[in-house]
PDB file of C-alpha atoms in Angstrom:
ATOM      1  CA  MET A   7      24.290 -81.844  56.734  1.00 53.00           C
ATOM      2  CA  THR A   8      25.586 -79.841  53.862  1.00 56.00           C
ATOM      3  CA  TYR A   9      23.589 -77.262  51.808  1.00 55.00           C
ATOM      4  CA  PRO A  10      24.136 -76.267  48.181  1.00 58.00           C
ATOM      5  CA  PHE A  11      25.884 -72.959  47.752  1.00 53.00           C
ATOM      6  CA  ALA A  12      23.437 -70.082  47.243  1.00 56.00           C
ATOM      7  CA  CYS A  13      24.399 -66.563  46.077  1.00 56.00           C
ATOM      8  CA  PRO A  14      23.138 -63.640  48.033  1.00 59.00           C
ATOM      9  CA  ALA A  15      20.290 -61.805  46.281  1.00 58.00           C
ATOM     10  CA  ALA A  16      22.493 -58.763  45.622  1.00 58.00           C
ATOM     11  CA  GLN A  17      24.932 -60.901  43.593  1.00 57.00           C
ATOM     12  CA  ARG A  18      22.408 -62.626  41.335  1.00 61.00           C
ATOM     13  CA  GLY A  19      22.523 -61.869  37.519  1.00 65.00           C
ATOM     14  CA  LEU A  20      19.677 -61.048  35.133  1.00 69.00           C
ATOM     15  CA  THR A  21      17.313 -63.666  34.050  1.00 79.00           C
ATOM     16  CA  LEU A  22      16.771 -64.262  30.336  1.00 78.00           C
ATOM     17  CA  VAL A  23      13.404 -62.541  30.456  1.00 77.00           C
ATOM     18  CA  GLU A  24      14.858 -59.482  32.163  1.00 75.00           C
ATOM     19  CA  LEU A  25      17.683 -59.323  29.635  1.00 77.00           C
ATOM     20  CA  MET A  26      15.276 -59.476  26.703  1.00 82.00           C
ATOM     21  CA  ILE A  27      13.099 -56.745  28.203  1.00 82.00           C
ATOM     22  CA  ALA A  28      16.159 -54.504  28.696  1.00 78.00           C
ATOM     23  CA  MET A  29      17.300 -55.079  25.107  1.00 81.00           C
ATOM     24  CA  LEU A  30      13.817 -54.275  23.818  1.00 81.00           C
ATOM     25  CA  LEU A  31      13.706 -51.037  25.775  1.00 82.00           C
ATOM     26  CA  GLY A  32      17.173 -50.133  24.514  1.00 80.00           C
ATOM     27  CA  LEU A  33      16.161 -50.769  20.910  1.00 81.00           C
ATOM     28  CA  ILE A  34      13.083 -48.567  21.359  1.00 83.00           C
ATOM     29  CA  VAL A  35      15.233 -45.723  22.691  1.00 82.00           C
ATOM     30  CA  VAL A  36      17.881 -46.112  19.940  1.00 80.00           C
ATOM     31  CA  GLY A  37      15.186 -46.397  17.262  1.00 77.00           C
ATOM     32  CA  GLY A  38      13.493 -43.235  18.474  1.00 77.00           C
ATOM     33  CA  THR A  39      16.804 -41.388  18.522  1.00 78.00           C
ATOM     34  CA  LEU A  40      17.641 -42.546  15.001  1.00 78.00           C
ATOM     35  CA  GLY A  41      14.163 -41.520  13.812  1.00 75.00           C
ATOM     36  CA  ILE A  42      14.640 -38.027  15.217  1.00 76.00           C
ATOM     37  CA  PHE A  43      18.087 -37.806  13.605  1.00 69.00           C
ATOM     38  CA  VAL A  44      16.811 -38.920  10.179  1.00 68.00           C
ATOM     39  CA  SER A  45      13.849 -36.550  10.408  1.00 67.00           C
ATOM     40  CA  ASN A  46      16.076 -33.622  11.351  1.00 64.00           C
ATOM     41  CA  ASN A  47      18.495 -34.487   8.553  1.00 64.00           C
ATOM     42  CA  GLN A  48      15.661 -34.582   5.992  1.00 63.00           C
ATOM     43  CA  THR A  49      14.298 -31.290   7.294  1.00 62.00           C
ATOM     44  CA  HIS A  50      17.758 -29.732   7.025  1.00 59.00           C
ATOM     45  CA  ARG A  51      18.180 -30.945   3.439  1.00 65.00           C
ATOM     46  CA  ARG A  52      14.737 -29.698   2.422  1.00 62.00           C
ATOM     47  CA  THR A  53      15.423 -26.355   4.083  1.00 63.00           C
ATOM     48  CA  ASP A  54      18.725 -26.193   2.207  1.00 66.00           C
ATOM     49  CA  ASP A  55      16.952 -26.995  -1.087  1.00 63.00           C
ATOM     50  CA  LEU A  56      14.368 -24.279  -0.438  1.00 63.00           C
ATOM     51  CA  ALA A  57      17.144 -21.823   0.446  1.00 68.00           C
ATOM     52  CA  ARG A  58      18.897 -22.584  -2.834  1.00 70.00           C
ATOM     53  CA  ILE A  59      15.651 -22.045  -4.717  1.00 69.00           C
ATOM     54  CA  GLN A  60      15.125 -18.707  -2.975  1.00 72.00           C
ATOM     55  CA  GLU A  61      18.722 -17.711  -3.701  1.00 74.00           C
ATOM     56  CA  ASN A  62      18.402 -18.580  -7.398  1.00 71.00           C
ATOM     57  CA  ALA A  63      15.077 -16.772  -7.658  1.00 74.00           C
ATOM     58  CA  ARG A  64      16.391 -13.666  -5.919  1.00 77.00           C
ATOM     59  CA  ALA A  65      19.523 -13.486  -8.073  1.00 76.00           C
ATOM     60  CA  SER A  66      17.531 -14.049 -11.257  1.00 79.00           C
ATOM     61  CA  VAL A  67      14.942 -11.332 -10.710  1.00 82.00           C
ATOM     62  CA  GLN A  68      17.527  -8.847  -9.428  1.00 84.00           C
ATOM     63  CA  PHE A  69      19.753  -9.182 -12.493  1.00 85.00           C
ATOM     64  CA  MET A  70      16.850  -9.138 -14.925  1.00 91.00           C
ATOM     65  CA  SER A  71      15.010  -6.229 -13.327  1.00 90.00           C
ATOM     66  CA  ARG A  72      18.150  -4.081 -13.315  1.00 90.00           C
ATOM     67  CA  SER A  73      18.719  -4.791 -17.003  1.00 91.00           C
ATOM     68  CA  MET A  74      15.098  -4.011 -17.905  1.00 93.00           C
ATOM     69  CA  ARG A  75      14.958  -0.795 -15.869  1.00 91.00           C
ATOM     70  CA  GLU A  76      17.934   0.587 -17.794  1.00 89.00           C
ATOM     71  CA  ALA A  77      16.569  -0.337 -21.237  1.00 91.00           C
ATOM     72  CA  GLY A  78      16.655   2.636 -23.602  1.00 89.00           C
ATOM     73  CA  GLY A  79      18.874   4.757 -21.375  1.00 89.00           C
ATOM     74  CA  ASN A  80      21.577   6.762 -23.163  1.00 89.00           C
ATOM     75  CA  PRO A  81      24.045   9.552 -22.316  1.00 87.00           C
ATOM     76  CA  CYS A  82      21.907  12.115 -24.156  1.00 86.00           C
ATOM     77  CA  GLY A  83      18.699  11.207 -22.350  1.00 84.00           C
ATOM     78  CA  LEU A  84      17.032  11.005 -25.756  1.00 86.00           C
ATOM     79  CA  PRO A  85      13.459   9.727 -26.083  1.00 82.00           C
ATOM     80  CA  LEU A  86      12.860   6.621 -28.126  1.00 79.00           C
ATOM     81  CA  GLY A  87      11.487   6.370 -31.618  1.00 74.00           C
ATOM     82  CA  VAL A  88      11.585  10.052 -32.645  1.00 76.00           C
ATOM     83  CA  GLY A  89      14.350  10.078 -35.276  1.00 80.00           C
ATOM     84  CA  LEU A  90      17.165  11.267 -33.017  1.00 86.00           C
ATOM     85  CA  ILE A  91      19.450   8.220 -32.815  1.00 87.00           C
ATOM     86  CA  PHE A  92      21.554   7.113 -35.788  1.00 86.00           C
ATOM     87  CA  HIS A  93      23.637   4.022 -36.510  1.00 87.00           C
ATOM     88  CA  SER A  94      26.955   3.845 -38.315  1.00 84.00           C
ATOM     89  CA  PRO A  95      27.517   0.974 -40.806  1.00 83.00           C
ATOM     90  CA  GLU A  96      29.532  -1.016 -38.221  1.00 82.00           C
ATOM     91  CA  ALA A  97      26.539  -1.060 -35.864  1.00 83.00           C
ATOM     92  CA  PRO A  98      23.773  -2.341 -38.150  1.00 84.00           C
ATOM     93  CA  LEU A  99      20.162  -1.930 -37.155  1.00 85.00           C
ATOM     94  CA  ASP A 100      19.394  -5.630 -37.540  1.00 84.00           C
ATOM     95  CA  SER A 101      21.938  -6.853 -34.973  1.00 87.00           C
ATOM     96  CA  TRP A 102      20.182  -8.216 -31.897  1.00 89.00           C
ATOM     97  CA  TRP A 103      22.280  -5.936 -29.696  1.00 88.00           C
ATOM     98  CA  SER A 104      21.709  -2.716 -31.684  1.00 88.00           C
ATOM     99  CA  GLY A 105      18.390  -1.619 -30.203  1.00 88.00           C
ATOM    100  CA  GLY A 106      17.142  -0.952 -33.700  1.00 86.00           C
ATOM    101  CA  ASP A 107      16.360   2.390 -35.261  1.00 84.00           C
ATOM    102  CA  ASN A 108      16.267   5.078 -32.542  1.00 86.00           C
ATOM    103  CA  PHE A 109      16.555   2.380 -29.867  1.00 87.00           C
ATOM    104  CA  LYS A 110      12.956   1.464 -30.654  1.00 86.00           C
ATOM    105  CA  PHE A 111      13.758  -2.123 -29.696  1.00 89.00           C
ATOM    106  CA  SER A 112      15.851  -1.279 -26.646  1.00 91.00           C
ATOM    107  CA  LEU A 113      13.403  -3.604 -24.920  1.00 93.00           C
ATOM    108  CA  ILE A 114      11.610  -6.281 -26.896  1.00 93.00           C
ATOM    109  CA  GLY A 115      10.048  -9.511 -25.699  1.00 95.00           C
ATOM    110  CA  TYR A 116       9.609 -12.865 -27.387  1.00 95.00           C
ATOM    111  CA  ALA A 117       6.619 -14.978 -26.438  1.00 94.00           C
ATOM    112  CA  GLY A 118       7.607 -18.621 -26.094  1.00 89.00           C
ATOM    113  CA  GLY A 119      11.090 -17.752 -27.332  1.00 77.00           C
ATOM    114  CA  SER A 120       9.730 -17.339 -30.869  1.00 80.00           C
ATOM    115  CA  SER A 121      12.479 -16.015 -33.180  1.00 87.00           C
ATOM    116  CA  PHE A 122      14.685 -15.085 -30.208  1.00 91.00           C
ATOM    117  CA  PRO A 123      18.021 -14.039 -31.790  1.00 91.00           C
ATOM    118  CA  ALA A 124      20.436 -14.206 -28.873  1.00 90.00           C
ATOM    119  CA  ASN A 125      20.570 -17.815 -27.625  1.00 90.00           C
ATOM    120  CA  GLY A 126      23.938 -18.504 -29.289  1.00 88.00           C
ATOM    121  CA  ASN A 127      24.802 -22.200 -29.042  1.00 88.00           C
ATOM    122  CA  VAL A 128      22.527 -22.877 -26.035  1.00 92.00           C
ATOM    123  CA  THR A 129      19.326 -24.822 -26.683  1.00 92.00           C
ATOM    124  CA  MET A 130      16.304 -22.868 -25.481  1.00 93.00           C
ATOM    125  CA  VAL A 131      13.486 -24.374 -23.452  1.00 92.00           C
ATOM    126  CA  ASP A 132      10.291 -24.583 -25.486  1.00 84.00           C
ATOM    127  CA  ASP A 133       7.418 -22.261 -24.557  1.00 87.00           C
ATOM    128  CA  SER A 134       9.540 -20.117 -22.238  1.00 92.00           C
ATOM    129  CA  ASP A 135       9.518 -16.353 -22.855  1.00 95.00           C
ATOM    130  CA  ALA A 136      12.644 -14.322 -23.565  1.00 95.00           C
ATOM    131  CA  VAL A 137      13.606 -10.644 -23.670  1.00 96.00           C
ATOM    132  CA  VAL A 138      16.351  -8.399 -25.088  1.00 95.00           C
ATOM    133  CA  THR A 139      17.377  -5.128 -23.423  1.00 94.00           C
ATOM    134  CA  VAL A 140      19.723  -2.450 -24.812  1.00 93.00           C
ATOM    135  CA  SER A 141      21.069   0.695 -23.157  1.00 92.00           C
ATOM    136  CA  GLY A 142      23.940   3.115 -23.715  1.00 90.00           C
ATOM    137  CA  ASN A 143      24.639   4.318 -20.191  1.00 88.00           C
ATOM    138  CA  THR A 144      27.525   2.025 -19.258  1.00 87.00           C
ATOM    139  CA  PHE A 145      30.972   3.579 -18.572  1.00 91.00           C
ATOM    140  CA  VAL A 146      29.893   7.062 -19.689  1.00 91.00           C
ATOM    141  CA  LYS A 147      32.826   9.440 -20.393  1.00 91.00           C
ATOM    142  CA  THR A 148      32.882  13.171 -21.055  1.00 90.00           C
ATOM    143  CA  VAL A 149      34.606  14.093 -24.328  1.00 89.00           C
ATOM    144  CA  ILE A 150      37.081  16.853 -23.453  1.00 87.00           C
ATOM    145  CA  ASN A 151      38.294  17.944 -26.879  1.00 78.00           C
ATOM    146  CA  ASP A 152      36.475  20.306 -29.216  1.00 57.00           C
ATOM    147  CA  ASP A 153      36.759  18.244 -32.393  1.00 53.00           C
ATOM    148  CA  THR A 154      33.746  17.463 -34.489  1.00 52.00           C
ATOM    149  CA  PRO A 155      33.540  13.813 -35.635  1.00 48.00           C
ATOM    150  CA  PRO A 156      35.552  14.076 -38.890  1.00 46.00           C
ATOM    151  CA  ALA A 157      38.491  15.808 -37.195  1.00 54.00           C
ATOM    152  CA  GLY A 158      39.961  12.766 -35.464  1.00 65.00           C
ATOM    153  CA  ALA A 159      39.746  10.772 -32.272  1.00 80.00           C
ATOM    154  CA  MET A 160      37.598  11.785 -29.340  1.00 86.00           C
ATOM    155  CA  VAL A 161      39.573  12.494 -26.159  1.00 89.00           C
ATOM    156  CA  VAL A 162      38.294  11.160 -22.830  1.00 90.00           C
ATOM    157  CA  PRO A 163      39.885  11.315 -19.371  1.00 91.00           C
ATOM    158  CA  SER A 164      39.721   7.552 -18.782  1.00 90.00           C
ATOM    159  CA  ASN A 165      39.608   4.383 -20.870  1.00 88.00           C
ATOM    160  CA  GLU A 166      37.996   2.258 -18.144  1.00 89.00           C
ATOM    161  CA  GLY A 167      35.493  -0.105 -19.708  1.00 89.00           C
ATOM    162  CA  PHE A 168      36.394   0.855 -23.296  1.00 90.00           C
ATOM    163  CA  ALA A 169      38.249  -1.363 -25.769  1.00 90.00           C
ATOM    164  CA  ALA A 170      38.859  -1.374 -29.499  1.00 90.00           C
ATOM    165  CA  GLY A 171      35.905  -2.933 -31.292  1.00 89.00           C
ATOM    166  CA  ASP A 172      33.361  -1.961 -28.625  1.00 91.00           C
ATOM    167  CA  ILE A 173      29.968  -0.670 -29.714  1.00 91.00           C
ATOM    168  CA  LEU A 174      29.632   2.840 -28.250  1.00 92.00           C
ATOM    169  CA  PHE A 175      26.950   5.499 -27.986  1.00 92.00           C
ATOM    170  CA  ALA A 176      28.146   9.013 -28.887  1.00 90.00           C
ATOM    171  CA  CYS A 177      26.090  11.956 -27.679  1.00 89.00           C
ATOM    172  CA  SER A 178      25.847  15.424 -29.208  1.00 86.00           C
ATOM    173  CA  MET A 179      24.157  17.603 -26.625  1.00 78.00           C
ATOM    174  CA  ASP A 180      24.094  20.758 -28.747  1.00 74.00           C
ATOM    175  CA  ARG A 181      22.280  18.916 -31.552  1.00 77.00           C
ATOM    176  CA  ALA A 182      20.296  16.557 -29.285  1.00 81.00           C
ATOM    177  CA  ARG A 183      21.370  13.574 -31.365  1.00 85.00           C
ATOM    178  CA  GLY A 184      22.970  10.221 -30.653  1.00 88.00           C
ATOM    179  CA  ILE A 185      25.179   7.935 -32.739  1.00 88.00           C
ATOM    180  CA  VAL A 186      25.738   4.189 -32.266  1.00 90.00           C
ATOM    181  CA  PHE A 187      29.131   3.252 -33.719  1.00 89.00           C
ATOM    182  CA  LYS A 188      32.079   0.881 -33.417  1.00 89.00           C
ATOM    183  CA  ALA A 189      35.243   2.079 -31.677  1.00 89.00           C
ATOM    184  CA  GLY A 190      38.540   1.862 -33.495  1.00 87.00           C
ATOM    185  CA  GLY A 191      41.857   1.984 -31.655  1.00 87.00           C
ATOM    186  CA  ILE A 192      42.127   3.412 -28.131  1.00 90.00           C
ATOM    187  CA  SER A 193      45.484   4.981 -27.289  1.00 89.00           C
ATOM    188  CA  ALA A 194      47.026   7.062 -24.528  1.00 89.00           C
ATOM    189  CA  SER A 195      47.463  10.817 -24.987  1.00 84.00           C
ATOM    190  CA  GLY A 196      49.313  12.130 -21.970  1.00 85.00           C
ATOM    191  CA  THR A 197      47.002  11.598 -19.018  1.00 89.00           C
ATOM    192  CA  ASN A 198      44.009  11.215 -21.339  1.00 90.00           C
ATOM    193  CA  TRP A 199      42.897   8.648 -23.919  1.00 90.00           C
ATOM    194  CA  MET A 200      41.923   8.944 -27.573  1.00 89.00           C
ATOM    195  CA  VAL A 201      39.017   6.898 -28.916  1.00 90.00           C
ATOM    196  CA  ALA A 202      39.131   6.528 -32.682  1.00 87.00           C
ATOM    197  CA  ARG A 203      36.272   5.619 -35.010  1.00 84.00           C
ATOM    198  CA  THR A 204      36.390   2.622 -37.296  1.00 83.00           C
ATOM    199  CA  THR A 205      35.112   4.827 -40.135  1.00 80.00           C
ATOM    200  CA  PRO A 206      34.450   8.598 -40.221  1.00 78.00           C
ATOM    201  CA  PHE A 207      30.960   9.839 -39.570  1.00 78.00           C
ATOM    202  CA  ASP A 208      29.279  11.242 -42.653  1.00 77.00           C
ATOM    203  CA  GLY A 209      26.049  12.832 -43.786  1.00 74.00           C
ATOM    204  CA  VAL A 210      24.065  14.467 -41.020  1.00 71.00           C
ATOM    205  CA  LEU A 211      26.545  13.083 -38.460  1.00 75.00           C
ATOM    206  CA  ALA A 212      29.560  14.889 -39.909  1.00 76.00           C
ATOM    207  CA  SER A 213      28.722  18.254 -38.340  1.00 76.00           C
ATOM    208  CA  MET A 214      27.868  16.965 -34.877  1.00 79.00           C
ATOM    209  CA  LYS A 215      30.132  17.811 -31.942  1.00 82.00           C
ATOM    210  CA  ILE A 216      30.463  14.805 -29.623  1.00 86.00           C
ATOM    211  CA  THR A 217      30.236  15.686 -25.942  1.00 88.00           C
ATOM    212  CA  SER A 218      30.029  12.275 -24.250  1.00 90.00           C
ATOM    213  CA  LEU A 219      30.510   8.573 -24.914  1.00 92.00           C
ATOM    214  CA  GLY A 220      28.869   5.544 -23.354  1.00 92.00           C
ATOM    215  CA  LYS A 221      29.291   1.838 -23.900  1.00 93.00           C
ATOM    216  CA  ILE A 222      26.355  -0.097 -25.316  1.00 92.00           C
ATOM    217  CA  ASN A 223      25.110  -2.734 -22.894  1.00 92.00           C
ATOM    218  CA  ALA A 224      22.896  -5.338 -24.596  1.00 93.00           C
ATOM    219  CA  GLU A 225      21.566  -8.422 -22.843  1.00 94.00           C
ATOM    220  CA  GLY A 226      19.343 -11.267 -23.989  1.00 94.00           C
ATOM    221  CA  TRP A 227      17.602 -13.245 -21.228  1.00 95.00           C
ATOM    222  CA  PHE A 228      16.183 -16.730 -21.796  1.00 95.00           C
ATOM    223  CA  ILE A 229      15.782 -20.205 -20.281  1.00 94.00           C
ATOM    224  CA  GLY A 230      18.129 -22.784 -21.783  1.00 94.00           C
ATOM    225  CA  ARG A 231      19.456 -26.288 -21.205  1.00 94.00           C
ATOM    226  CA  ASN A 232      22.693 -26.439 -19.254  1.00 93.00           C
ATOM    227  CA  THR A 233      25.516 -28.960 -19.595  1.00 92.00           C
ATOM    228  CA  ARG A 234      24.333 -30.923 -16.516  1.00 90.00           C
ATOM    229  CA  GLY A 235      21.064 -32.060 -18.048  1.00 90.00           C
ATOM    230  CA  GLY A 236      18.967 -29.391 -16.327  1.00 90.00           C
ATOM    231  CA  THR A 237      17.721 -25.930 -17.168  1.00 92.00           C
ATOM    232  CA  SER A 238      19.006 -22.505 -16.168  1.00 92.00           C
ATOM    233  CA  LEU A 239      18.477 -18.808 -16.717  1.00 93.00           C
ATOM    234  CA  PHE A 240      20.986 -17.625 -19.319  1.00 95.00           C
ATOM    235  CA  ARG A 241      22.150 -14.161 -20.338  1.00 94.00           C
ATOM    236  CA  ALA A 242      23.588 -13.391 -23.752  1.00 93.00           C
ATOM    237  CA  PHE A 243      25.505 -10.143 -23.962  1.00 88.00           C
ATOM    238  CA  ILE A 244      27.250  -8.140 -26.621  1.00 86.00           C
ATOM    239  CA  GLY A 245      30.738  -9.495 -27.151  1.00 70.00           C
ATOM    240  CA  ASP A 246      29.949 -12.997 -25.855  1.00 59.00           C
ATOM    241  CA  ASN A 247      31.239 -14.705 -29.028  1.00 62.00           C
ATOM    242  CA  GLY A 248      28.081 -16.756 -29.267  1.00 62.00           C
ATOM    243  CA  GLN A 249      28.302 -18.315 -25.807  1.00 81.00           C
ATOM    244  CA  PRO A 250      25.686 -17.019 -23.339  1.00 92.00           C
ATOM    245  CA  GLU A 251      26.447 -16.988 -19.631  1.00 91.00           C
ATOM    246  CA  GLU A 252      24.609 -19.189 -17.123  1.00 91.00           C
ATOM    247  CA  ILE A 253      23.142 -16.912 -14.446  1.00 90.00           C
ATOM    248  CA  ALA A 254      21.047 -19.180 -12.197  1.00 88.00           C
ATOM    249  CA  PRO A 255      20.502 -22.971 -12.231  1.00 87.00           C
ATOM    250  CA  ASP A 256      17.180 -24.778 -11.741  1.00 86.00           C
ATOM    251  CA  VAL A 257      15.118 -22.071 -13.488  1.00 89.00           C
ATOM    252  CA  SER A 258      12.731 -24.109 -15.630  1.00 90.00           C
ATOM    253  CA  ALA A 259      10.346 -21.527 -17.104  1.00 92.00           C
ATOM    254  CA  MET A 260       9.915 -17.775 -17.543  1.00 93.00           C
ATOM    255  CA  ARG A 261       6.810 -15.774 -18.389  1.00 94.00           C
ATOM    256  CA  ILE A 262       6.988 -12.030 -19.058  1.00 96.00           C
ATOM    257  CA  THR A 263       4.022  -9.750 -19.653  1.00 96.00           C
ATOM    258  CA  TYR A 264       4.066  -6.028 -20.452  1.00 96.00           C
ATOM    259  CA  LEU A 265       2.032  -2.907 -19.655  1.00 95.00           C
ATOM    260  CA  LEU A 266       1.350  -0.206 -22.242  1.00 94.00           C
ATOM    261  CA  PRO A 267       0.336   3.384 -21.413  1.00 90.00           C
ATOM    262  CA  LYS A 268      -3.315   3.793 -20.395  1.00 88.00           C
ATOM    263  CA  ALA A 269      -3.761   0.009 -20.377  1.00 91.00           C
ATOM    264  CA  SER A 270      -5.228  -1.795 -17.378  1.00 90.00           C
ATOM    265  CA  GLN A 271      -3.910  -5.278 -18.166  1.00 94.00           C
ATOM    266  CA  TYR A 272      -0.480  -6.733 -18.788  1.00 96.00           C
ATOM    267  CA  VAL A 273      -0.226  -8.563 -22.113  1.00 96.00           C
ATOM    268  CA  ALA A 274       2.130 -11.117 -23.677  1.00 96.00           C
ATOM    269  CA  ALA A 275       4.869 -10.080 -26.088  1.00 95.00           C
ATOM    270  CA  ASN A 276       3.031 -11.424 -29.123  1.00 94.00           C
ATOM    271  CA  GLN A 277       0.191  -8.980 -28.416  1.00 95.00           C
ATOM    272  CA  ILE A 278       2.447  -5.926 -28.779  1.00 94.00           C
ATOM    273  CA  GLY A 279       3.165  -4.476 -32.221  1.00 92.00           C
ATOM    274  CA  ASP A 280       6.605  -3.270 -33.322  1.00 88.00           C
ATOM    275  CA  ALA A 281       5.572   0.379 -33.093  1.00 87.00           C
ATOM    276  CA  ASP A 282       4.382  -0.081 -29.486  1.00 91.00           C
ATOM    277  CA  TRP A 283       7.576  -1.366 -27.867  1.00 91.00           C
ATOM    278  CA  PRO A 284       8.961   2.142 -27.137  1.00 88.00           C
ATOM    279  CA  GLY A 285       5.804   2.804 -25.126  1.00 89.00           C
ATOM    280  CA  VAL A 286       5.999  -0.153 -22.735  1.00 92.00           C
ATOM    281  CA  VAL A 287       6.141   1.279 -19.205  1.00 92.00           C
ATOM    282  CA  ALA A 288       6.331  -1.845 -17.041  1.00 93.00           C
ATOM    283  CA  ALA A 289       6.902  -5.585 -17.185  1.00 95.00           C
ATOM    284  CA  TYR A 290       5.956  -8.467 -14.932  1.00 95.00           C
ATOM    285  CA  ILE A 291       8.497 -11.306 -14.680  1.00 93.00           C
ATOM    286  CA  GLU A 292       7.418 -14.708 -13.387  1.00 92.00           C
ATOM    287  CA  LEU A 293      10.047 -17.422 -12.959  1.00 90.00           C
ATOM    288  CA  THR A 294       9.494 -21.081 -12.118  1.00 88.00           C
ATOM    289  CA  ILE A 295      12.295 -22.698 -10.102  1.00 85.00           C
ATOM    290  CA  SER A 296      12.407 -26.520 -10.007  1.00 81.00           C
ATOM    291  CA  ARG A 297      14.799 -28.664  -8.009  1.00 75.00           C
ATOM    292  CA  LYS A 298      14.879 -32.331  -6.956  1.00 71.00           C
ATOM    293  CA  ALA A 299      15.503 -33.137  -3.323  1.00 65.00           C
ATOM    294  CA  ASP A 300      17.973 -35.880  -2.373  1.00 64.00           C
ATOM    295  CA  ASN A 301      15.108 -38.345  -2.016  1.00 62.00           C
ATOM    296  CA  GLY A 302      13.975 -37.575  -5.558  1.00 65.00           C
ATOM    297  CA  THR A 303      10.960 -35.505  -4.516  1.00 71.00           C
ATOM    298  CA  PRO A 304      10.578 -32.496  -6.818  1.00 75.00           C
ATOM    299  CA  ILE A 305      10.427 -29.026  -5.256  1.00 77.00           C
ATOM    300  CA  GLN A 306       8.927 -26.244  -7.366  1.00 80.00           C
ATOM    301  CA  ARG A 307       8.352 -22.601  -6.576  1.00 81.00           C
ATOM    302  CA  SER A 308       7.273 -19.561  -8.595  1.00 83.00           C
ATOM    303  CA  VAL A 309       8.440 -16.010  -7.984  1.00 85.00           C
ATOM    304  CA  GLY A 310       7.196 -12.827  -9.626  1.00 87.00           C
ATOM    305  CA  LEU A 311       8.305  -9.212  -9.789  1.00 89.00           C
ATOM    306  CA  THR A 312       6.853  -6.087 -11.401  1.00 91.00           C
ATOM    307  CA  VAL A 313       9.511  -3.874 -12.997  1.00 92.00           C
ATOM    308  CA  ASN A 314       8.831  -0.207 -13.714  1.00 91.00           C
ATOM    309  CA  LEU A 315      10.867   0.774 -16.780  1.00 88.00           C
ATOM    310  CA  ARG A 316      12.856   3.787 -15.652  1.00 73.00           C
ATOM    311  CA  ASN A 317      13.313   5.300 -19.119  1.00 66.00           C
ATOM    312  CA  ARG A 318       9.612   5.051 -20.038  1.00 61.00           C
ATOM    313  CA  LEU A 319       7.943   6.592 -16.990  1.00 48.00           C
ATOM    314  CA  ASN A 320       7.488  10.002 -18.605  1.00 49.00           C
ATOM    315  CA  GLN A 321       4.977   8.521 -21.024  1.00 48.00           C
ATOM    316  CA  ASP A 322       1.431   9.805 -20.640  1.00 45.00           C
ATOM    317  CA  GLY A 323      -0.931   7.340 -19.054  1.00 38.00           C
ATOM    318  CA  GLY A 324       1.568   4.795 -17.815  1.00 37.00           C
ATOM    319  CA  ASN A 325       0.849   4.097 -14.183  1.00 38.00           C
ATOM    320  CA  PRO A 326       2.610   0.915 -13.080  1.00 38.00           C
ATOM    321  CA  ASP A 327       1.894   0.592  -9.379  1.00 41.00           C
ATOM    322  CA  GLY A 328       4.276  -2.193  -8.455  1.00 44.00           C
ATOM    323  CA  ASN A 329       1.519  -4.710  -7.753  1.00 45.00           C
ATOM    324  CA  ASN A 330       1.483  -8.104  -9.369  1.00 43.00           C
ATOM    325  CA  PRO A 331      -0.864  -8.133 -12.357  1.00 44.00           C
ATOM    326  CA  GLN A 332      -3.917 -10.341 -12.082  1.00 40.00           C
TER     327      GLN A 332
END
């Protein structure tokens, strides 16, 4: 008698049911692994988005706070608004970068961007605050000749940071006066450099001996629309030819409030009169940073910083404590 061939048990294959169960288990494992990978990838992208927001916020407040702390500074250390700073005709008082009479507007805010003069050809974001700061402490040089202003060019040991056409701050220490003027030609004189004036000083300025020069640094900060369809923090600066510089992307709004001497509350710019701007002792900057994640979900954060104005802290009654205003 013959018997049909039978495979030993160890050589038998999988049944259809066993194969389907194995495939199902494999799919569960692969699906779980893919889920973990996708979740980790989304977490990484969100973390990266948050890091970019933090980076933009940090850069924005650092640049702005430095500019605001220096507002009103000048080589003479002159106080603001007391009739000690003069302007030559080439540095008119009504230019946004001039600081106004006696640097009275070396810091001035604009609530909601109202009448802000320094946006150039960048469209501002509605209802976002803006601020202008002016100082004269950039690239300060000691004048090493004994000439009074009408006698010729002022001699300095270095021309670093100076160029013809720059707006400069001239300091007369013996008369405790300052002059904002436009530089003429700058030429070498041996190992030194001569800085000429566009026009001679006259009137009360004619008898003043100049002892130091500094370059005017004027900056206008505002939120504008960038070329990519978003919004950014922009900085206008003297000599920008009407084109402000983009400082940080994704900044969608800015609110700035100010503290006056003996005041207990920070107030908006439109609550401060022209005569009160030299007395502002601190400012609180609040920026809103908005960014869309790759999945289209918006991410928004706010960051604030209190800035003590370095050149105003000798005012009686100002006591900015560094805490965020309530």
